[in-house]
Amino acid sequence: GQSLEQPSEVTAVEGAIVQINCTYQTSGFYGLSWYQQHDGGAPTFLSYNALDGLEETGRFSSFLSRSDSYGYLLLQELQMKDSASYFCAVEAYGQNFVFGPGTRLSVLP
Amino acid sequence: EAQVTQNPRYLITVTGKKLTVTCSQNMNHEYMSWYRQDPGLGLRQIYYSMNVEVTDKGDVPEGYKVSRKEKRNFPLILESPSPNQTSLYFCASRQGTNEQFFGPGTRLTVL
């Protein structure tokens, strides 16, 4: 079957750095995406990795290791508004997308 | 404004009563998709479409139908809803890049 694993919850303080890991097992792999979802809202796109390495977008960075079937999202200089759920997602065969169960990030003052 | 719209946003219905959730995008995207979101399970793909008249099953297609007669619209049809289809549904679209744009969601309750 296809599965992605993420920690269910992470807590950090304002200004800190937090890393959210994602491991995947899917039939086919084109790339790993990350989405943010605030309570009551829709998911919004954060980043995408198709190749190994680090992609940086402002305070957010995302890393991929295809050989390890592993990636992570790194959030720096945490702000209260970063409190949300974060989902990793794999584009598997064709354009079938498989999402992880989500990680709820709580940022404390 | 570029957006994905869904209607209705909230729906309470009864078992067996056919319903349709509409999805429309104004970005001329070729790819559209439906997901359901349940606590602890993340988003699960129901159906997706790579273009007009081209649809394919996602991971949880049972009990759902879709159609793609026009590029902008991708309705989700539940011919005989059951309580296990109570969920939060999201429509999404994308074009070329890997960024999917999600609609605001439809919260469906089947009694």
Coordinates of C-alpha atoms in Angstrom, one line a residue:
Chain A
G1 CA 0.0 0.0 0.0
Q2 CA 0.9 3.6 0.0
S3 CA 1.7 5.4 3.2
L4 CA 3.3 8.5 4.6
E5 CA 4.3 9.0 8.2
Q6 CA 4.6 12.3 10.1
P7 CA 4.7 13.1 13.8
S8 CA 1.2 13.9 15.0
E9 CA 2.2 16.9 17.1
V10 CA 5.1 19.3 17.6
T11 CA 5.4 22.2 20.0
A12 CA 8.0 25.0 19.9
V13 CA 8.4 28.6 21.1
E14 CA 8.4 31.8 19.1
G15 CA 11.7 32.5 17.4
A16 CA 12.8 28.8 17.5
I17 CA 13.5 26.4 14.7
V18 CA 11.4 23.3 14.2
Q19 CA 11.7 20.3 11.8
I20 CA 8.8 18.2 10.7
N21 CA 9.8 14.8 9.3
C22 CA 8.0 12.8 6.6
T23 CA 8.8 9.2 5.5
Y24 CA 7.0 7.7 2.6
Q25 CA 6.3 4.4 0.9
T26 CA 4.4 4.8 -2.4
S27 CA 4.1 3.1 -5.7
G28 CA 6.0 5.6 -7.9
F29 CA 7.5 8.9 -6.9
Y30 CA 7.7 12.2 -8.7
G31 CA 8.1 14.6 -5.8
L32 CA 7.3 15.6 -2.3
S33 CA 5.2 18.7 -1.4
W34 CA 4.4 20.4 1.8
Y35 CA 1.1 22.2 2.7
Q36 CA 0.0 24.3 5.6
Q37 CA -3.6 24.3 6.9
H38 CA -4.9 26.6 9.6
D39 CA -8.0 25.5 11.6
G40 CA -11.1 25.9 9.5
G41 CA -9.1 26.7 6.4
A42 CA -8.0 25.1 3.2
P43 CA -4.5 23.7 2.6
T44 CA -2.0 26.1 1.1
F45 CA 1.1 25.1 -0.8
L46 CA 4.5 25.7 0.8
S47 CA 7.2 23.9 -1.1
Y48 CA 8.1 21.1 -3.5
N49 CA 11.1 18.8 -3.9
A50 CA 11.6 16.6 -6.9
L51 CA 15.4 16.1 -6.5
D52 CA 17.6 15.4 -3.5
G53 CA 18.6 18.4 -1.5
L54 CA 17.3 21.5 0.2
E55 CA 14.9 24.1 -1.2
E56 CA 14.6 27.4 0.6
T57 CA 11.7 29.8 0.5
G58 CA 12.0 32.5 3.1
R59 CA 11.7 31.2 6.6
F60 CA 10.7 27.8 5.3
S61 CA 13.0 25.1 3.8
S62 CA 12.3 21.6 2.6
F63 CA 14.6 18.7 2.2
L64 CA 14.4 15.5 0.3
S65 CA 16.4 12.3 0.2
R66 CA 15.0 9.9 -2.4
S67 CA 17.3 7.1 -1.5
D68 CA 15.9 7.2 2.1
S69 CA 12.3 7.9 1.1
Y70 CA 12.5 10.8 3.6
G71 CA 12.0 14.5 3.7
Y72 CA 11.5 17.3 6.2
L73 CA 10.1 20.8 6.5
L74 CA 12.2 23.3 8.4
L75 CA 10.5 26.3 9.9
Q76 CA 12.8 29.1 11.2
E77 CA 12.1 32.1 13.3
L78 CA 8.8 30.7 14.4
Q79 CA 5.9 33.0 14.7
M80 CA 2.5 32.6 16.4
K81 CA 0.8 32.6 13.0
D82 CA 2.8 29.4 12.1
S83 CA 0.6 27.4 14.5
A84 CA -1.2 25.1 12.0
S85 CA -1.2 21.6 10.6
Y86 CA 1.4 20.7 8.1
F87 CA 1.0 17.9 5.5
C88 CA 3.6 16.2 3.4
A89 CA 2.3 14.8 0.1
V90 CA 3.8 12.6 -2.5
E91 CA 2.9 12.7 -6.2
A92 CA 2.9 9.0 -7.0
Y93 CA 2.2 7.3 -10.3
G94 CA 0.4 9.4 -12.8
Q95 CA -0.9 12.4 -11.0
N96 CA -2.2 10.6 -8.0
F97 CA -1.4 12.4 -4.8
V98 CA -1.0 10.8 -1.4
F99 CA -1.0 12.9 1.7
G100 CA 0.4 12.2 5.1
P101 CA -1.8 12.3 8.3
G102 CA -0.5 15.8 9.2
T103 CA 1.5 17.3 12.0
R104 CA -0.1 19.8 14.3
L105 CA 2.4 22.6 15.2
S106 CA 1.8 24.7 18.3
V107 CA 3.9 27.8 18.7
L108 CA 4.0 29.1 22.2
P109 CA 4.8 32.7 23.3
Chain B
E1 CA -9.2 36.9 -8.3
A2 CA -7.8 33.5 -9.1
Q3 CA -9.7 31.0 -7.1
V4 CA -11.4 27.6 -6.6
T5 CA -15.0 27.7 -5.5
Q6 CA -17.1 24.9 -4.0
N7 CA -20.8 24.8 -3.3
P8 CA -22.4 24.2 -1.0
R9 CA -20.0 24.9 1.9
Y10 CA -22.1 23.0 4.4
L11 CA -24.7 20.2 3.7
I12 CA -26.7 17.9 5.9
T13 CA -28.5 15.1 4.2
V14 CA -29.9 11.7 4.7
T15 CA -28.8 8.3 3.6
G16 CA -29.5 7.5 0.0
K17 CA -30.4 11.0 -1.2
K18 CA -28.3 11.8 -4.2
L19 CA -26.3 15.0 -4.0
T20 CA -23.7 16.9 -6.0
V21 CA -21.0 19.1 -4.8
T22 CA -19.8 21.6 -7.4
C23 CA -16.3 22.8 -8.0
S24 CA -15.2 25.5 -10.3
Q25 CA -11.9 27.2 -11.0
N26 CA -11.1 30.3 -13.0
M27 CA -7.4 29.7 -13.6
N28 CA -7.8 27.6 -16.8
H29 CA -6.1 24.7 -15.0
E30 CA -6.1 21.4 -16.7
Y31 CA -5.7 19.3 -13.5
M32 CA -8.5 19.1 -10.9
S33 CA -8.9 16.8 -8.0
W34 CA -11.2 15.9 -5.1
Y35 CA -10.1 15.0 -1.6
R36 CA -11.8 14.1 1.6
Q37 CA -10.3 15.0 4.9
D38 CA -11.0 13.0 8.1
P39 CA -9.3 13.4 11.5
G40 CA -6.0 11.6 11.8
L41 CA -6.1 10.5 8.1
G42 CA -5.0 13.6 6.3
L43 CA -6.4 14.2 2.8
R44 CA -7.3 11.3 0.7
Q45 CA -7.7 11.6 -3.0
I46 CA -11.0 10.5 -4.4
Y47 CA -10.8 11.2 -8.1
Y48 CA -8.7 13.4 -10.3
S49 CA -8.9 14.7 -13.8
M50 CA -6.0 15.7 -16.1
N51 CA -8.2 17.4 -18.7
V52 CA -11.7 17.5 -20.1
E53 CA -13.3 14.0 -20.4
V54 CA -10.2 12.5 -18.7
T55 CA -10.8 11.2 -15.1
D56 CA -9.1 8.6 -12.9
K57 CA -9.6 7.1 -9.6
G58 CA -7.6 8.2 -6.5
D59 CA -7.2 6.1 -3.4
V60 CA -10.8 6.2 -2.1
P61 CA -13.2 6.3 -5.1
E62 CA -15.9 3.9 -3.9
G63 CA -19.3 5.6 -3.6
Y64 CA -18.3 8.6 -5.6
K65 CA -18.6 9.7 -9.3
V66 CA -17.2 12.7 -11.1
S67 CA -17.4 14.3 -14.5
R68 CA -15.3 16.8 -16.4
K69 CA -17.4 18.2 -19.3
E70 CA -15.8 21.6 -19.1
K71 CA -12.3 22.6 -18.1
R72 CA -13.4 24.9 -15.3
N73 CA -15.9 22.5 -13.6
F74 CA -15.4 19.2 -11.8
P75 CA -18.5 18.2 -9.8
L76 CA -18.5 15.4 -7.2
I77 CA -21.5 13.2 -7.2
L78 CA -22.7 10.9 -4.4
E79 CA -25.5 8.8 -5.9
S80 CA -26.5 7.1 -2.6
P81 CA -24.7 8.8 0.3
S82 CA -24.0 6.8 3.4
P83 CA -22.9 7.9 6.9
N84 CA -19.3 6.9 6.3
Q85 CA -19.1 9.6 3.7
T86 CA -19.6 12.2 6.3
S87 CA -16.4 14.3 5.9
L88 CA -14.8 17.5 4.8
Y89 CA -14.3 17.6 1.1
F90 CA -11.8 19.7 -0.8
C91 CA -11.5 20.4 -4.5
A92 CA -8.2 21.5 -5.9
S93 CA -6.7 22.5 -9.3
R94 CA -3.2 22.9 -10.7
Q95 CA -1.4 23.7 -14.0
G96 CA 2.1 22.7 -14.7
T97 CA 3.7 23.5 -11.4
N98 CA 3.3 21.2 -8.4
E99 CA 1.3 23.8 -6.4
Q100 CA -2.3 22.7 -5.9
F101 CA -4.9 25.4 -5.2
F102 CA -7.6 24.3 -2.9
G103 CA -11.2 25.4 -2.6
P104 CA -12.6 26.4 0.8
G105 CA -14.1 23.0 1.5
T106 CA -17.5 21.5 1.9
R107 CA -18.5 20.0 5.2
L108 CA -20.9 17.1 4.5
T109 CA -23.0 15.3 7.1
V110 CA -24.9 12.2 6.1
L111 CA -27.5 11.1 8.7

